[in-house]
XYZ file of N, CA and C in Angstrom:
618
model
N 26.364 -39.642 -64.009
C 25.865 -38.393 -64.406
C 25.780 -38.647 -65.757
N 26.384 -39.532 -66.397
C 26.352 -39.849 -67.866
C 24.909 -40.632 -68.229
N 24.324 -40.483 -67.628
C 23.065 -41.121 -68.006
C 21.981 -39.896 -69.064
N 21.669 -40.694 -70.214
C 20.891 -39.642 -70.936
C 19.568 -40.156 -71.182
N 18.527 -38.903 -70.720
C 17.155 -39.313 -70.760
C 16.537 -38.564 -71.993
N 15.335 -38.373 -72.490
C 14.654 -38.106 -73.699
C 13.636 -37.455 -73.073
N 13.487 -36.215 -72.791
C 12.659 -34.926 -72.777
C 12.070 -34.017 -73.529
N 10.882 -33.433 -72.771
C 9.724 -32.201 -73.590
C 10.847 -31.172 -73.102
N 11.137 -30.213 -74.013
C 11.739 -29.398 -73.904
C 10.751 -27.764 -74.086
N 11.038 -26.746 -73.369
C 10.048 -25.993 -73.659
C 10.989 -24.560 -73.566
N 11.693 -24.118 -74.476
C 12.680 -22.864 -74.604
C 11.834 -21.911 -74.333
N 12.285 -21.092 -73.668
C 11.981 -19.597 -72.963
C 12.708 -18.358 -73.522
N 12.244 -17.173 -73.042
C 13.307 -15.951 -73.344
C 13.682 -15.618 -72.091
N 13.977 -16.552 -70.946
C 14.468 -16.392 -69.930
C 14.745 -17.609 -69.281
N 15.983 -17.137 -68.473
C 16.406 -18.354 -67.563
C 15.590 -18.953 -66.307
N 15.704 -19.904 -66.462
C 15.261 -21.106 -64.882
C 16.383 -21.408 -64.352
N 16.094 -20.922 -62.987
C 17.058 -21.519 -62.058
C 16.580 -22.510 -61.309
N 17.725 -23.510 -60.713
C 17.068 -24.702 -59.820
C 16.232 -23.771 -58.144
N 15.146 -24.175 -57.457
C 14.579 -23.803 -56.444
C 14.018 -22.318 -57.375
N 13.517 -21.661 -58.133
C 12.917 -20.705 -58.399
C 11.116 -21.274 -59.174
N 10.729 -20.100 -59.134
C 9.221 -20.545 -59.763
C 9.288 -20.878 -61.195
N 8.346 -21.200 -61.909
C 7.749 -20.498 -63.224
C 6.369 -20.578 -63.649
N 6.151 -19.266 -63.379
C 4.671 -19.158 -64.040
C 4.721 -18.990 -65.487
N 3.599 -19.316 -66.035
C 3.555 -19.773 -67.439
C 1.927 -19.728 -67.853
N 1.904 -18.759 -69.038
C 1.004 -18.915 -70.005
C 0.627 -19.540 -70.953
N -0.001 -20.426 -70.969
C 0.723 -21.557 -72.171
C -1.016 -21.916 -72.995
N -0.631 -21.682 -74.344
C -2.108 -21.285 -75.154
C -1.240 -21.566 -76.266
N -0.371 -22.113 -76.917
C 0.170 -22.602 -77.819
C -0.211 -23.967 -78.430
N -1.042 -24.556 -79.296
C -1.084 -25.627 -79.127
C -0.277 -27.216 -79.494
N 1.165 -26.518 -79.580
C 1.980 -27.599 -79.135
C 2.564 -28.170 -77.685
N 2.350 -26.943 -77.125
C 2.421 -26.908 -75.388
C 1.519 -27.282 -74.471
N 0.261 -26.787 -75.574
C -0.864 -27.910 -74.847
C -1.007 -29.327 -74.988
N -0.750 -29.849 -76.224
C -0.469 -31.377 -76.300
C 0.764 -31.701 -75.367
N 1.798 -31.233 -75.572
C 3.099 -31.501 -74.554
C 2.326 -31.954 -73.043
N 1.616 -30.903 -72.471
C 1.301 -31.002 -71.221
C 0.186 -32.254 -70.929
N -0.953 -32.335 -72.015
C -1.698 -33.492 -71.901
C -0.987 -34.915 -72.439
N 0.217 -34.797 -72.589
C 1.179 -36.157 -73.088
C 1.870 -36.343 -71.745
N 1.968 -35.339 -70.447
C 3.054 -35.067 -69.551
C 2.281 -35.488 -68.403
N 0.939 -35.040 -68.235
C 0.077 -34.770 -67.023
C 0.112 -35.857 -66.488
N -0.491 -37.023 -67.225
C -1.280 -38.380 -66.682
C -0.057 -39.178 -65.958
N 1.265 -39.025 -66.551
C 2.492 -39.925 -65.925
C 2.922 -39.414 -64.533
N 2.529 -38.079 -64.594
C 3.245 -37.425 -63.272
C 4.142 -38.164 -62.483
N 5.301 -37.507 -61.980
C 5.133 -35.936 -61.647
C 4.923 -35.449 -63.123
N 4.921 -34.252 -63.718
C 5.161 -33.728 -65.009
C 6.351 -32.752 -65.111
N 7.216 -33.253 -65.933
C 8.506 -32.493 -65.787
C 8.824 -32.039 -67.087
N 9.399 -31.114 -67.385
C 9.770 -30.659 -69.137
C 11.471 -29.828 -68.670
N 11.753 -29.832 -69.388
C 13.282 -28.648 -69.769
C 12.890 -27.774 -70.385
N 13.826 -26.367 -69.326
C 13.487 -25.244 -69.913
C 14.754 -24.732 -70.482
N 14.824 -24.198 -71.289
C 16.462 -23.704 -71.865
C 16.180 -22.038 -72.325
N 17.542 -20.845 -72.266
C 16.917 -19.974 -72.694
C 17.237 -19.811 -74.399
N 16.309 -18.908 -75.099
C 16.378 -18.933 -76.380
C 17.394 -17.894 -76.886
N 18.652 -18.610 -77.884
C 19.582 -17.821 -78.136
C 19.079 -16.682 -79.375
N 18.679 -17.033 -79.924
C 17.673 -16.097 -81.074
C 16.547 -16.294 -81.690
N 15.616 -15.761 -81.709
C 14.030 -16.075 -82.128
C 13.236 -15.665 -81.297
N 12.044 -16.475 -81.346
C 10.799 -15.910 -80.582
C 10.351 -16.939 -79.515
N 9.700 -16.637 -78.530
C 9.148 -18.072 -77.651
C 8.007 -18.661 -78.659
N 7.141 -17.590 -79.092
C 6.198 -18.281 -80.059
C 6.123 -18.815 -81.336
N 5.707 -19.894 -81.720
C 5.786 -20.191 -83.345
C 6.593 -21.143 -83.897
N 8.216 -21.074 -82.750
C 8.834 -22.178 -83.582
C 10.057 -21.678 -84.063
N 11.126 -22.243 -84.632
C 12.327 -21.869 -85.399
C 13.215 -21.208 -84.620
N 13.234 -21.130 -82.917
C 14.303 -20.262 -82.529
C 15.424 -21.296 -82.337
N 16.605 -20.182 -82.117
C 17.846 -20.896 -81.836
C 17.748 -21.153 -80.299
N 18.424 -22.226 -79.319
C 18.396 -22.292 -77.875
C 19.925 -22.467 -77.787
N 19.814 -22.150 -76.369
C 21.179 -22.520 -75.608
C 21.012 -23.932 -75.279
N 22.056 -24.454 -74.818
C 22.227 -25.913 -74.526
C 22.127 -26.434 -73.089
N 22.396 -25.254 -72.070
C 22.195 -25.155 -70.785
C 20.577 -25.011 -69.955
N 20.030 -25.793 -69.397
C 18.830 -25.657 -68.865
C 18.854 -26.171 -67.257
N 17.235 -25.786 -67.406
C 17.012 -26.733 -66.148
C 15.392 -27.469 -66.219
N 15.580 -28.008 -65.460
C 13.955 -28.676 -65.330
C 13.173 -28.317 -64.615
N 11.926 -28.215 -65.107
C 10.746 -27.551 -64.473
C 9.763 -28.788 -64.559
N 9.662 -28.702 -62.791
C 7.923 -29.594 -62.279
C 7.174 -29.125 -62.140
N 5.331 -29.271 -62.952
C 4.375 -28.751 -62.811
C 3.660 -29.173 -61.243
N 3.656 -27.775 -60.844
C 3.524 -27.597 -59.577
C 1.664 -27.353 -59.437
N 1.331 -26.760 -60.684
C 0.062 -25.793 -60.136
C -0.470 -26.068 -61.496
N -1.439 -25.984 -61.893
C -2.151 -26.057 -63.277
C -3.684 -25.362 -63.306
N -3.971 -24.250 -63.680
C -5.327 -23.916 -63.850
C -5.408 -23.885 -65.103
N -7.154 -23.729 -65.660
C -7.902 -23.011 -66.675
C -8.186 -21.838 -66.608
N -7.563 -20.908 -67.707
C -8.080 -19.807 -67.508
C -8.523 -19.206 -68.985
N -9.005 -18.099 -69.261
C -9.557 -17.721 -70.238
C -9.002 -17.624 -71.634
N -8.644 -18.544 -72.473
C -7.949 -18.927 -73.626
C -6.596 -19.680 -73.324
N -6.234 -19.960 -72.207
C -5.103 -20.517 -71.884
C -5.014 -21.115 -70.378
N -3.916 -21.888 -70.462
C -3.559 -22.695 -69.051
C -2.477 -22.141 -68.449
N -2.691 -21.752 -67.126
C -1.926 -20.802 -65.988
C -0.975 -21.523 -65.391
N 0.101 -21.903 -65.728
C 0.960 -23.064 -65.309
C 1.853 -22.693 -63.926
N 1.962 -23.276 -62.875
C 3.370 -22.767 -61.952
C 4.262 -23.976 -61.949
N 5.298 -23.932 -62.448
C 6.340 -24.593 -62.124
C 7.591 -24.321 -61.629
N 8.372 -25.556 -60.868
C 9.317 -25.126 -60.268
C 10.763 -26.044 -60.450
N 11.530 -24.807 -60.471
C 12.693 -25.635 -61.364
C 13.576 -26.549 -60.175
N 14.260 -27.305 -60.583
C 14.553 -28.729 -59.989
C 15.891 -28.732 -59.699
N 16.280 -29.160 -61.121
C 17.904 -29.723 -61.534
C 18.619 -29.237 -62.775
N 19.486 -28.685 -62.962
C 20.064 -28.658 -64.309
C 20.698 -29.475 -65.133
N 20.189 -29.142 -66.265
C 20.487 -30.145 -67.600
C 21.401 -29.743 -68.627
N 21.959 -30.434 -69.446
C 22.725 -29.841 -70.224
C 21.801 -30.640 -71.713
N 21.879 -30.221 -72.955
C 21.371 -31.052 -73.592
C 22.199 -31.582 -74.572
N 22.066 -32.906 -74.961
C 23.465 -33.670 -75.701
C 22.951 -33.652 -77.048
N 21.220 -33.723 -77.479
C 21.307 -33.426 -79.078
C 19.709 -33.111 -78.888
N 19.242 -32.517 -79.855
C 17.723 -31.950 -80.248
C 17.615 -33.027 -81.179
N 16.010 -33.708 -80.654
C 15.153 -34.144 -81.509
C 14.533 -33.768 -82.192
N 13.060 -34.462 -83.027
C 11.952 -33.852 -83.886
C 11.404 -32.795 -82.595
N 11.037 -31.878 -83.599
C 9.859 -30.700 -83.019
C 8.305 -30.866 -83.410
N 7.931 -32.201 -83.703
C 6.432 -32.294 -83.636
C 6.051 -33.260 -82.652
N 5.209 -33.366 -81.988
C 4.481 -31.795 -81.727
C 5.135 -30.964 -81.252
N 6.347 -31.132 -80.389
C 6.503 -30.228 -79.437
C 7.998 -30.117 -79.515
N 8.985 -29.386 -79.082
C 10.352 -29.909 -78.850
C 10.827 -30.639 -78.101
N 11.651 -31.674 -78.698
C 12.117 -32.933 -77.392
C 13.859 -33.204 -77.545
N 14.364 -33.030 -76.659
C 15.910 -33.073 -76.697
C 16.251 -34.280 -75.920
N 17.784 -35.029 -75.847
C 18.518 -35.649 -74.909
C 18.993 -35.337 -74.395
N 18.865 -35.334 -73.137
C 19.790 -34.609 -71.784
C 20.475 -35.426 -71.104
N 20.881 -34.626 -70.334
C 21.908 -35.632 -69.050
C 21.740 -34.247 -67.830
N 21.829 -34.997 -66.713
C 21.770 -33.962 -65.210
C 23.273 -33.672 -65.284
N 23.533 -32.206 -64.926
C 24.592 -31.568 -64.446
C 24.475 -31.986 -63.148
N 25.770 -31.983 -62.713
C 26.411 -31.949 -60.866
C 25.585 -31.253 -60.264
N 24.708 -31.545 -59.107
C 24.595 -30.792 -58.365
C 25.306 -29.873 -57.351
N 25.441 -28.746 -57.120
C 26.051 -28.102 -56.441
C 26.347 -28.769 -54.832
N 27.441 -28.572 -54.465
C 28.047 -29.003 -53.289
C 28.453 -28.042 -52.303
N 27.306 -27.371 -51.054
C 27.407 -26.582 -49.897
C 28.520 -26.737 -49.073
N 29.758 -26.128 -48.726
C 31.108 -25.883 -47.931
C 30.317 -24.470 -46.779
N 30.258 -25.156 -45.249
C 30.010 -24.086 -44.646
C 31.142 -22.727 -44.409
N 32.323 -22.904 -45.371
C 33.165 -22.406 -45.166
C 32.980 -20.874 -45.935
N 32.050 -21.200 -46.853
C 31.203 -20.328 -47.971
C 30.723 -19.012 -47.421
N 29.992 -19.489 -45.954
C 29.007 -18.383 -45.394
C 29.335 -17.092 -45.510
N 30.398 -16.642 -44.794
C 30.888 -15.359 -44.724
C 30.781 -14.327 -46.044
N 31.557 -15.579 -47.210
C 30.860 -14.761 -48.878
C 29.806 -15.178 -49.446
N 28.933 -16.175 -48.901
C 27.328 -15.573 -48.995
C 27.013 -14.553 -48.759
N 27.043 -14.298 -47.252
C 26.319 -13.294 -46.746
C 26.940 -12.067 -47.536
N 28.170 -12.296 -47.815
C 28.557 -10.401 -48.709
C 27.890 -10.508 -49.859
N 28.116 -11.554 -50.508
C 27.103 -11.455 -51.934
C 25.647 -11.496 -51.333
N 24.958 -11.701 -50.661
C 23.424 -11.439 -50.221
C 22.998 -10.387 -50.074
N 24.238 -9.403 -49.119
C 24.160 -8.037 -48.979
C 24.014 -6.913 -50.047
N 25.430 -7.527 -50.851
C 25.594 -6.971 -52.306
C 24.533 -6.924 -53.292
N 23.602 -8.208 -53.496
C 22.633 -8.265 -54.174
C 21.383 -7.544 -53.800
N 21.062 -7.357 -52.386
C 20.067 -6.472 -51.825
C 20.133 -5.202 -51.994
N 20.972 -4.542 -52.175
C 22.008 -3.746 -52.715
C 21.209 -3.090 -53.865
N 22.023 -3.759 -54.380
C 21.669 -3.681 -55.909
C 20.500 -3.639 -56.306
N 19.606 -4.312 -55.518
C 18.130 -4.618 -56.092
C 17.476 -3.258 -55.742
N 17.724 -2.758 -54.487
C 17.470 -1.274 -54.146
C 17.637 -0.425 -55.005
N 18.694 -0.376 -55.420
C 19.220 0.614 -56.739
C 18.225 0.708 -57.958
N 18.337 -0.434 -58.027
C 17.815 -0.765 -59.070
C 16.417 -0.704 -59.306
N 15.704 -0.592 -58.343
C 14.557 -0.350 -57.860
C 13.986 1.103 -58.372
N 15.152 1.893 -58.475
C 14.814 3.320 -58.651
C 14.490 3.546 -60.063
N 15.054 2.937 -60.641
C 15.138 2.982 -62.333
C 14.266 1.842 -63.305
N 13.906 1.169 -62.732
C 12.967 -0.425 -63.417
C 12.355 -1.163 -62.577
N 11.092 -1.581 -63.447
C 10.389 -2.733 -62.671
C 10.842 -3.616 -62.210
N 11.094 -4.216 -61.034
C 11.675 -5.494 -61.075
C 10.964 -6.590 -60.893
N 11.079 -7.986 -60.996
C 10.594 -9.244 -60.628
C 10.367 -9.239 -59.132
N 11.579 -8.840 -58.238
C 11.622 -9.300 -57.121
C 12.034 -8.070 -56.136
N 11.628 -8.256 -54.956
C 12.016 -7.118 -53.458
C 12.663 -7.379 -53.297
N 13.708 -6.140 -52.775
C 14.802 -6.261 -52.347
C 14.985 -6.920 -50.910
N 13.733 -7.439 -50.428
C 13.595 -8.123 -48.988
C 12.924 -9.498 -49.544
N 13.034 -10.198 -50.388
C 12.354 -11.081 -50.975
C 13.312 -12.223 -49.722
N 12.470 -13.054 -49.351
C 13.031 -14.183 -48.310
C 13.544 -15.323 -49.469
N 14.933 -15.556 -48.374
C 15.716 -17.314 -49.217
C 15.265 -18.196 -48.714
N 15.542 -19.405 -49.469
C 15.374 -20.942 -48.570
C 16.428 -20.715 -47.500
N 15.925 -21.807 -46.769
C 17.013 -22.388 -45.418
C 17.937 -23.035 -46.138
N 17.759 -23.399 -47.190
C 18.880 -24.629 -47.907
C 19.598 -23.630 -48.455
N 21.017 -24.079 -48.049
C 21.807 -23.082 -48.641
C 22.423 -22.894 -50.100
N 22.060 -24.600 -51.088
C 22.405 -24.447 -52.213
C 21.263 -24.153 -52.956
N 19.801 -24.008 -52.289
C 18.789 -23.427 -52.898
C 19.119 -22.254 -52.759
N 19.311 -21.353 -52.134
C 19.579 -20.305 -51.366
C 20.611 -19.592 -52.687
N 21.651 -20.048 -52.570
C 22.440 -19.522 -53.395
C 22.067 -19.466 -55.056
N 21.337 -20.277 -55.883
C 20.516 -20.345 -56.804
C 19.326 -19.425 -56.824
N 18.679 -19.152 -55.595
C 17.783 -17.868 -55.251
C 18.607 -16.580 -55.745
N 19.814 -16.428 -55.071
C 20.118 -15.257 -55.132
C 20.778 -15.097 -56.089
N 20.962 -16.123 -57.246
C 21.335 -15.912 -58.890
C 20.182 -15.242 -59.348
N 19.000 -16.006 -59.234
C 18.334 -15.439 -59.890
C 17.335 -14.296 -59.632
N 17.292 -13.748 -58.502
C 17.230 -12.672 -58.274
C 17.834 -11.429 -58.141
N 19.223 -11.407 -58.703
C 20.385 -10.416 -59.121
C 19.676 -9.442 -60.309
N 20.079 -8.230 -60.541
C 19.047 -7.792 -61.490
C 20.303 -8.108 -62.461
N 20.438 -8.850 -63.508
C 21.284 -9.393 -64.489
C 20.389 -9.605 -65.655
N 21.217 -9.329 -66.846
C 20.458 -9.905 -67.946
C 20.549 -11.416 -68.027
N 19.505 -11.910 -68.994
C 20.028 -13.745 -69.538
C 20.898 -14.337 -69.366
N 21.886 -13.097 -70.365
C 22.734 -13.838 -70.541
C 24.067 -14.137 -69.405
N 23.812 -12.866 -68.799
C 24.722 -12.785 -67.443
C 24.100 -14.154 -66.325
N 22.911 -14.384 -66.878
C 22.370 -15.767 -65.692
C 22.747 -16.833 -66.145
N 22.601 -16.656 -67.569
C 22.785 -18.290 -68.305
C 24.348 -18.804 -67.490
N 25.302 -17.566 -67.413
C 26.592 -17.833 -67.519
C 26.701 -18.552 -65.908
N 25.735 -17.822 -64.607
C 25.688 -18.065 -63.447
C 25.352 -19.814 -63.497
N 24.416 -19.615 -64.271
C 23.403 -21.414 -64.642
C 24.727 -22.268 -64.628
N 25.947 -22.001 -65.185
C 26.226 -23.293 -66.117
C 27.659 -23.403 -64.841
N 28.049 -22.628 -63.853
C 28.856 -22.187 -62.906
C 29.087 -24.099 -62.175
N 30.178 -24.475 -61.814
C 30.560 -25.652 -61.535
C 30.143 -26.253 -59.969
N 30.243 -25.181 -59.403
C 31.010 -25.054 -58.014
C 30.071 -24.211 -56.916
N 30.069 -24.218 -56.122
C 28.912 -23.300 -55.153
C 29.798 -21.709 -55.140
N 31.244 -22.325 -54.827
C 32.286 -20.953 -54.661
C 32.576 -20.624 -56.059
N 32.500 -21.173 -56.798
C 32.340 -20.544 -58.453
C 31.270 -19.578 -58.973
N 29.743 -19.921 -58.459
C 28.824 -19.421 -58.461
C 28.912 -18.045 -57.299
N 28.905 -18.838 -56.568
C 29.115 -17.199 -55.283
C 30.170 -15.872 -55.839
N 31.302 -16.229 -56.674
C 32.120 -15.211 -57.207
C 31.660 -14.931 -58.155
N 30.849 -15.640 -59.225
C 30.035 -14.869 -60.119
C 29.110 -14.262 -60.020
N 28.257 -14.639 -59.263
C 26.908 -13.449 -58.705
C 27.567 -12.316 -58.329
N 28.208 -12.444 -57.407
C 29.128 -11.024 -56.987
C 29.682 -10.277 -58.007
N 30.586 -10.565 -58.707
C 31.251 -9.840 -59.585
C 30.149 -9.227 -60.823
N 29.323 -10.081 -61.098
C 27.855 -9.620 -62.316
C 27.280 -8.781 -61.412
N 27.252 -8.941 -59.996
C 26.178 -8.083 -59.371
C 27.020 -6.402 -59.168
N 28.270 -6.557 -59.066
C 28.596 -5.521 -58.816
C 29.104 -4.501 -60.131
N 29.129 -5.423 -61.331
C 29.329 -4.563 -62.403
C 27.601 -4.119 -62.381
N 26.628 -4.459 -62.299
C 25.103 -4.291 -62.944
C 25.201 -2.678 -61.449
N 25.726 -3.010 -60.817
C 25.604 -1.812 -59.350
C 26.110 -0.577 -60.105
N 27.364 -0.724 -60.839
C 27.910 0.440 -61.160
C 27.441 0.653 -62.431
N 26.493 0.052 -63.508
C 25.564 0.701 -64.236
C 24.814 1.277 -63.928
N 24.233 1.017 -62.644
C 23.332 2.270 -61.870
C 23.572 3.530 -61.703
N 24.919 3.070 -60.940
C 24.943 4.610 -60.320
C 25.664 5.071 -61.762
N 26.214 4.803 -62.612
C 26.203 5.398 -63.897
C 24.799 6.463 -64.396
N 24.170 5.318 -64.774
C 22.384 6.171 -64.845
C 21.697 7.174 -63.480
N 22.500 6.851 -62.329
C 22.073 8.006 -61.592
C 22.652 9.448 -61.294
N 23.707 9.361 -61.834
C 24.190 10.542 -62.192
C 24.120 11.803 -62.616
């Protein structure tokens, strides 16, 4: 787990979780160059971290240091941009940010994968029910990316990350979830954050 590797980075204004899709429109020259460099070696991978301050376009942003590796699953040429579909694979921690030219790079190490314990099944089911109820409530007020009926993976760890991703939370709450060290910690954190979000929507509905 202490192995450090150098990898291309793509800071975004959103959090990518393992086992989640990443649709991107790539049009900045620096990231077009990144893909040109990565694709011949396949599988093409890059790191995604949340921008702490600044904007996605143009550079100069400040970034958080916990993120996820995205693997390119599909790439299509569109009108003036590349339509990229990636998939979150494993979590990383940035050890050191490197140069920005022609695109951001960093030295990173993998964070340990979560381990599933079947004793968590009841807690998972409770949390899933809460997330789906809260999504249904939130859909009365906001346009959401995920339906309350969205299907989860059969793999319990992947499903847990997906549950964290679809919960109607802000990026800073999501970032805290991404940093959880155990499956139990993540489940408890998703439940608590979703419960807080549900109370906010209840207040909005008064």
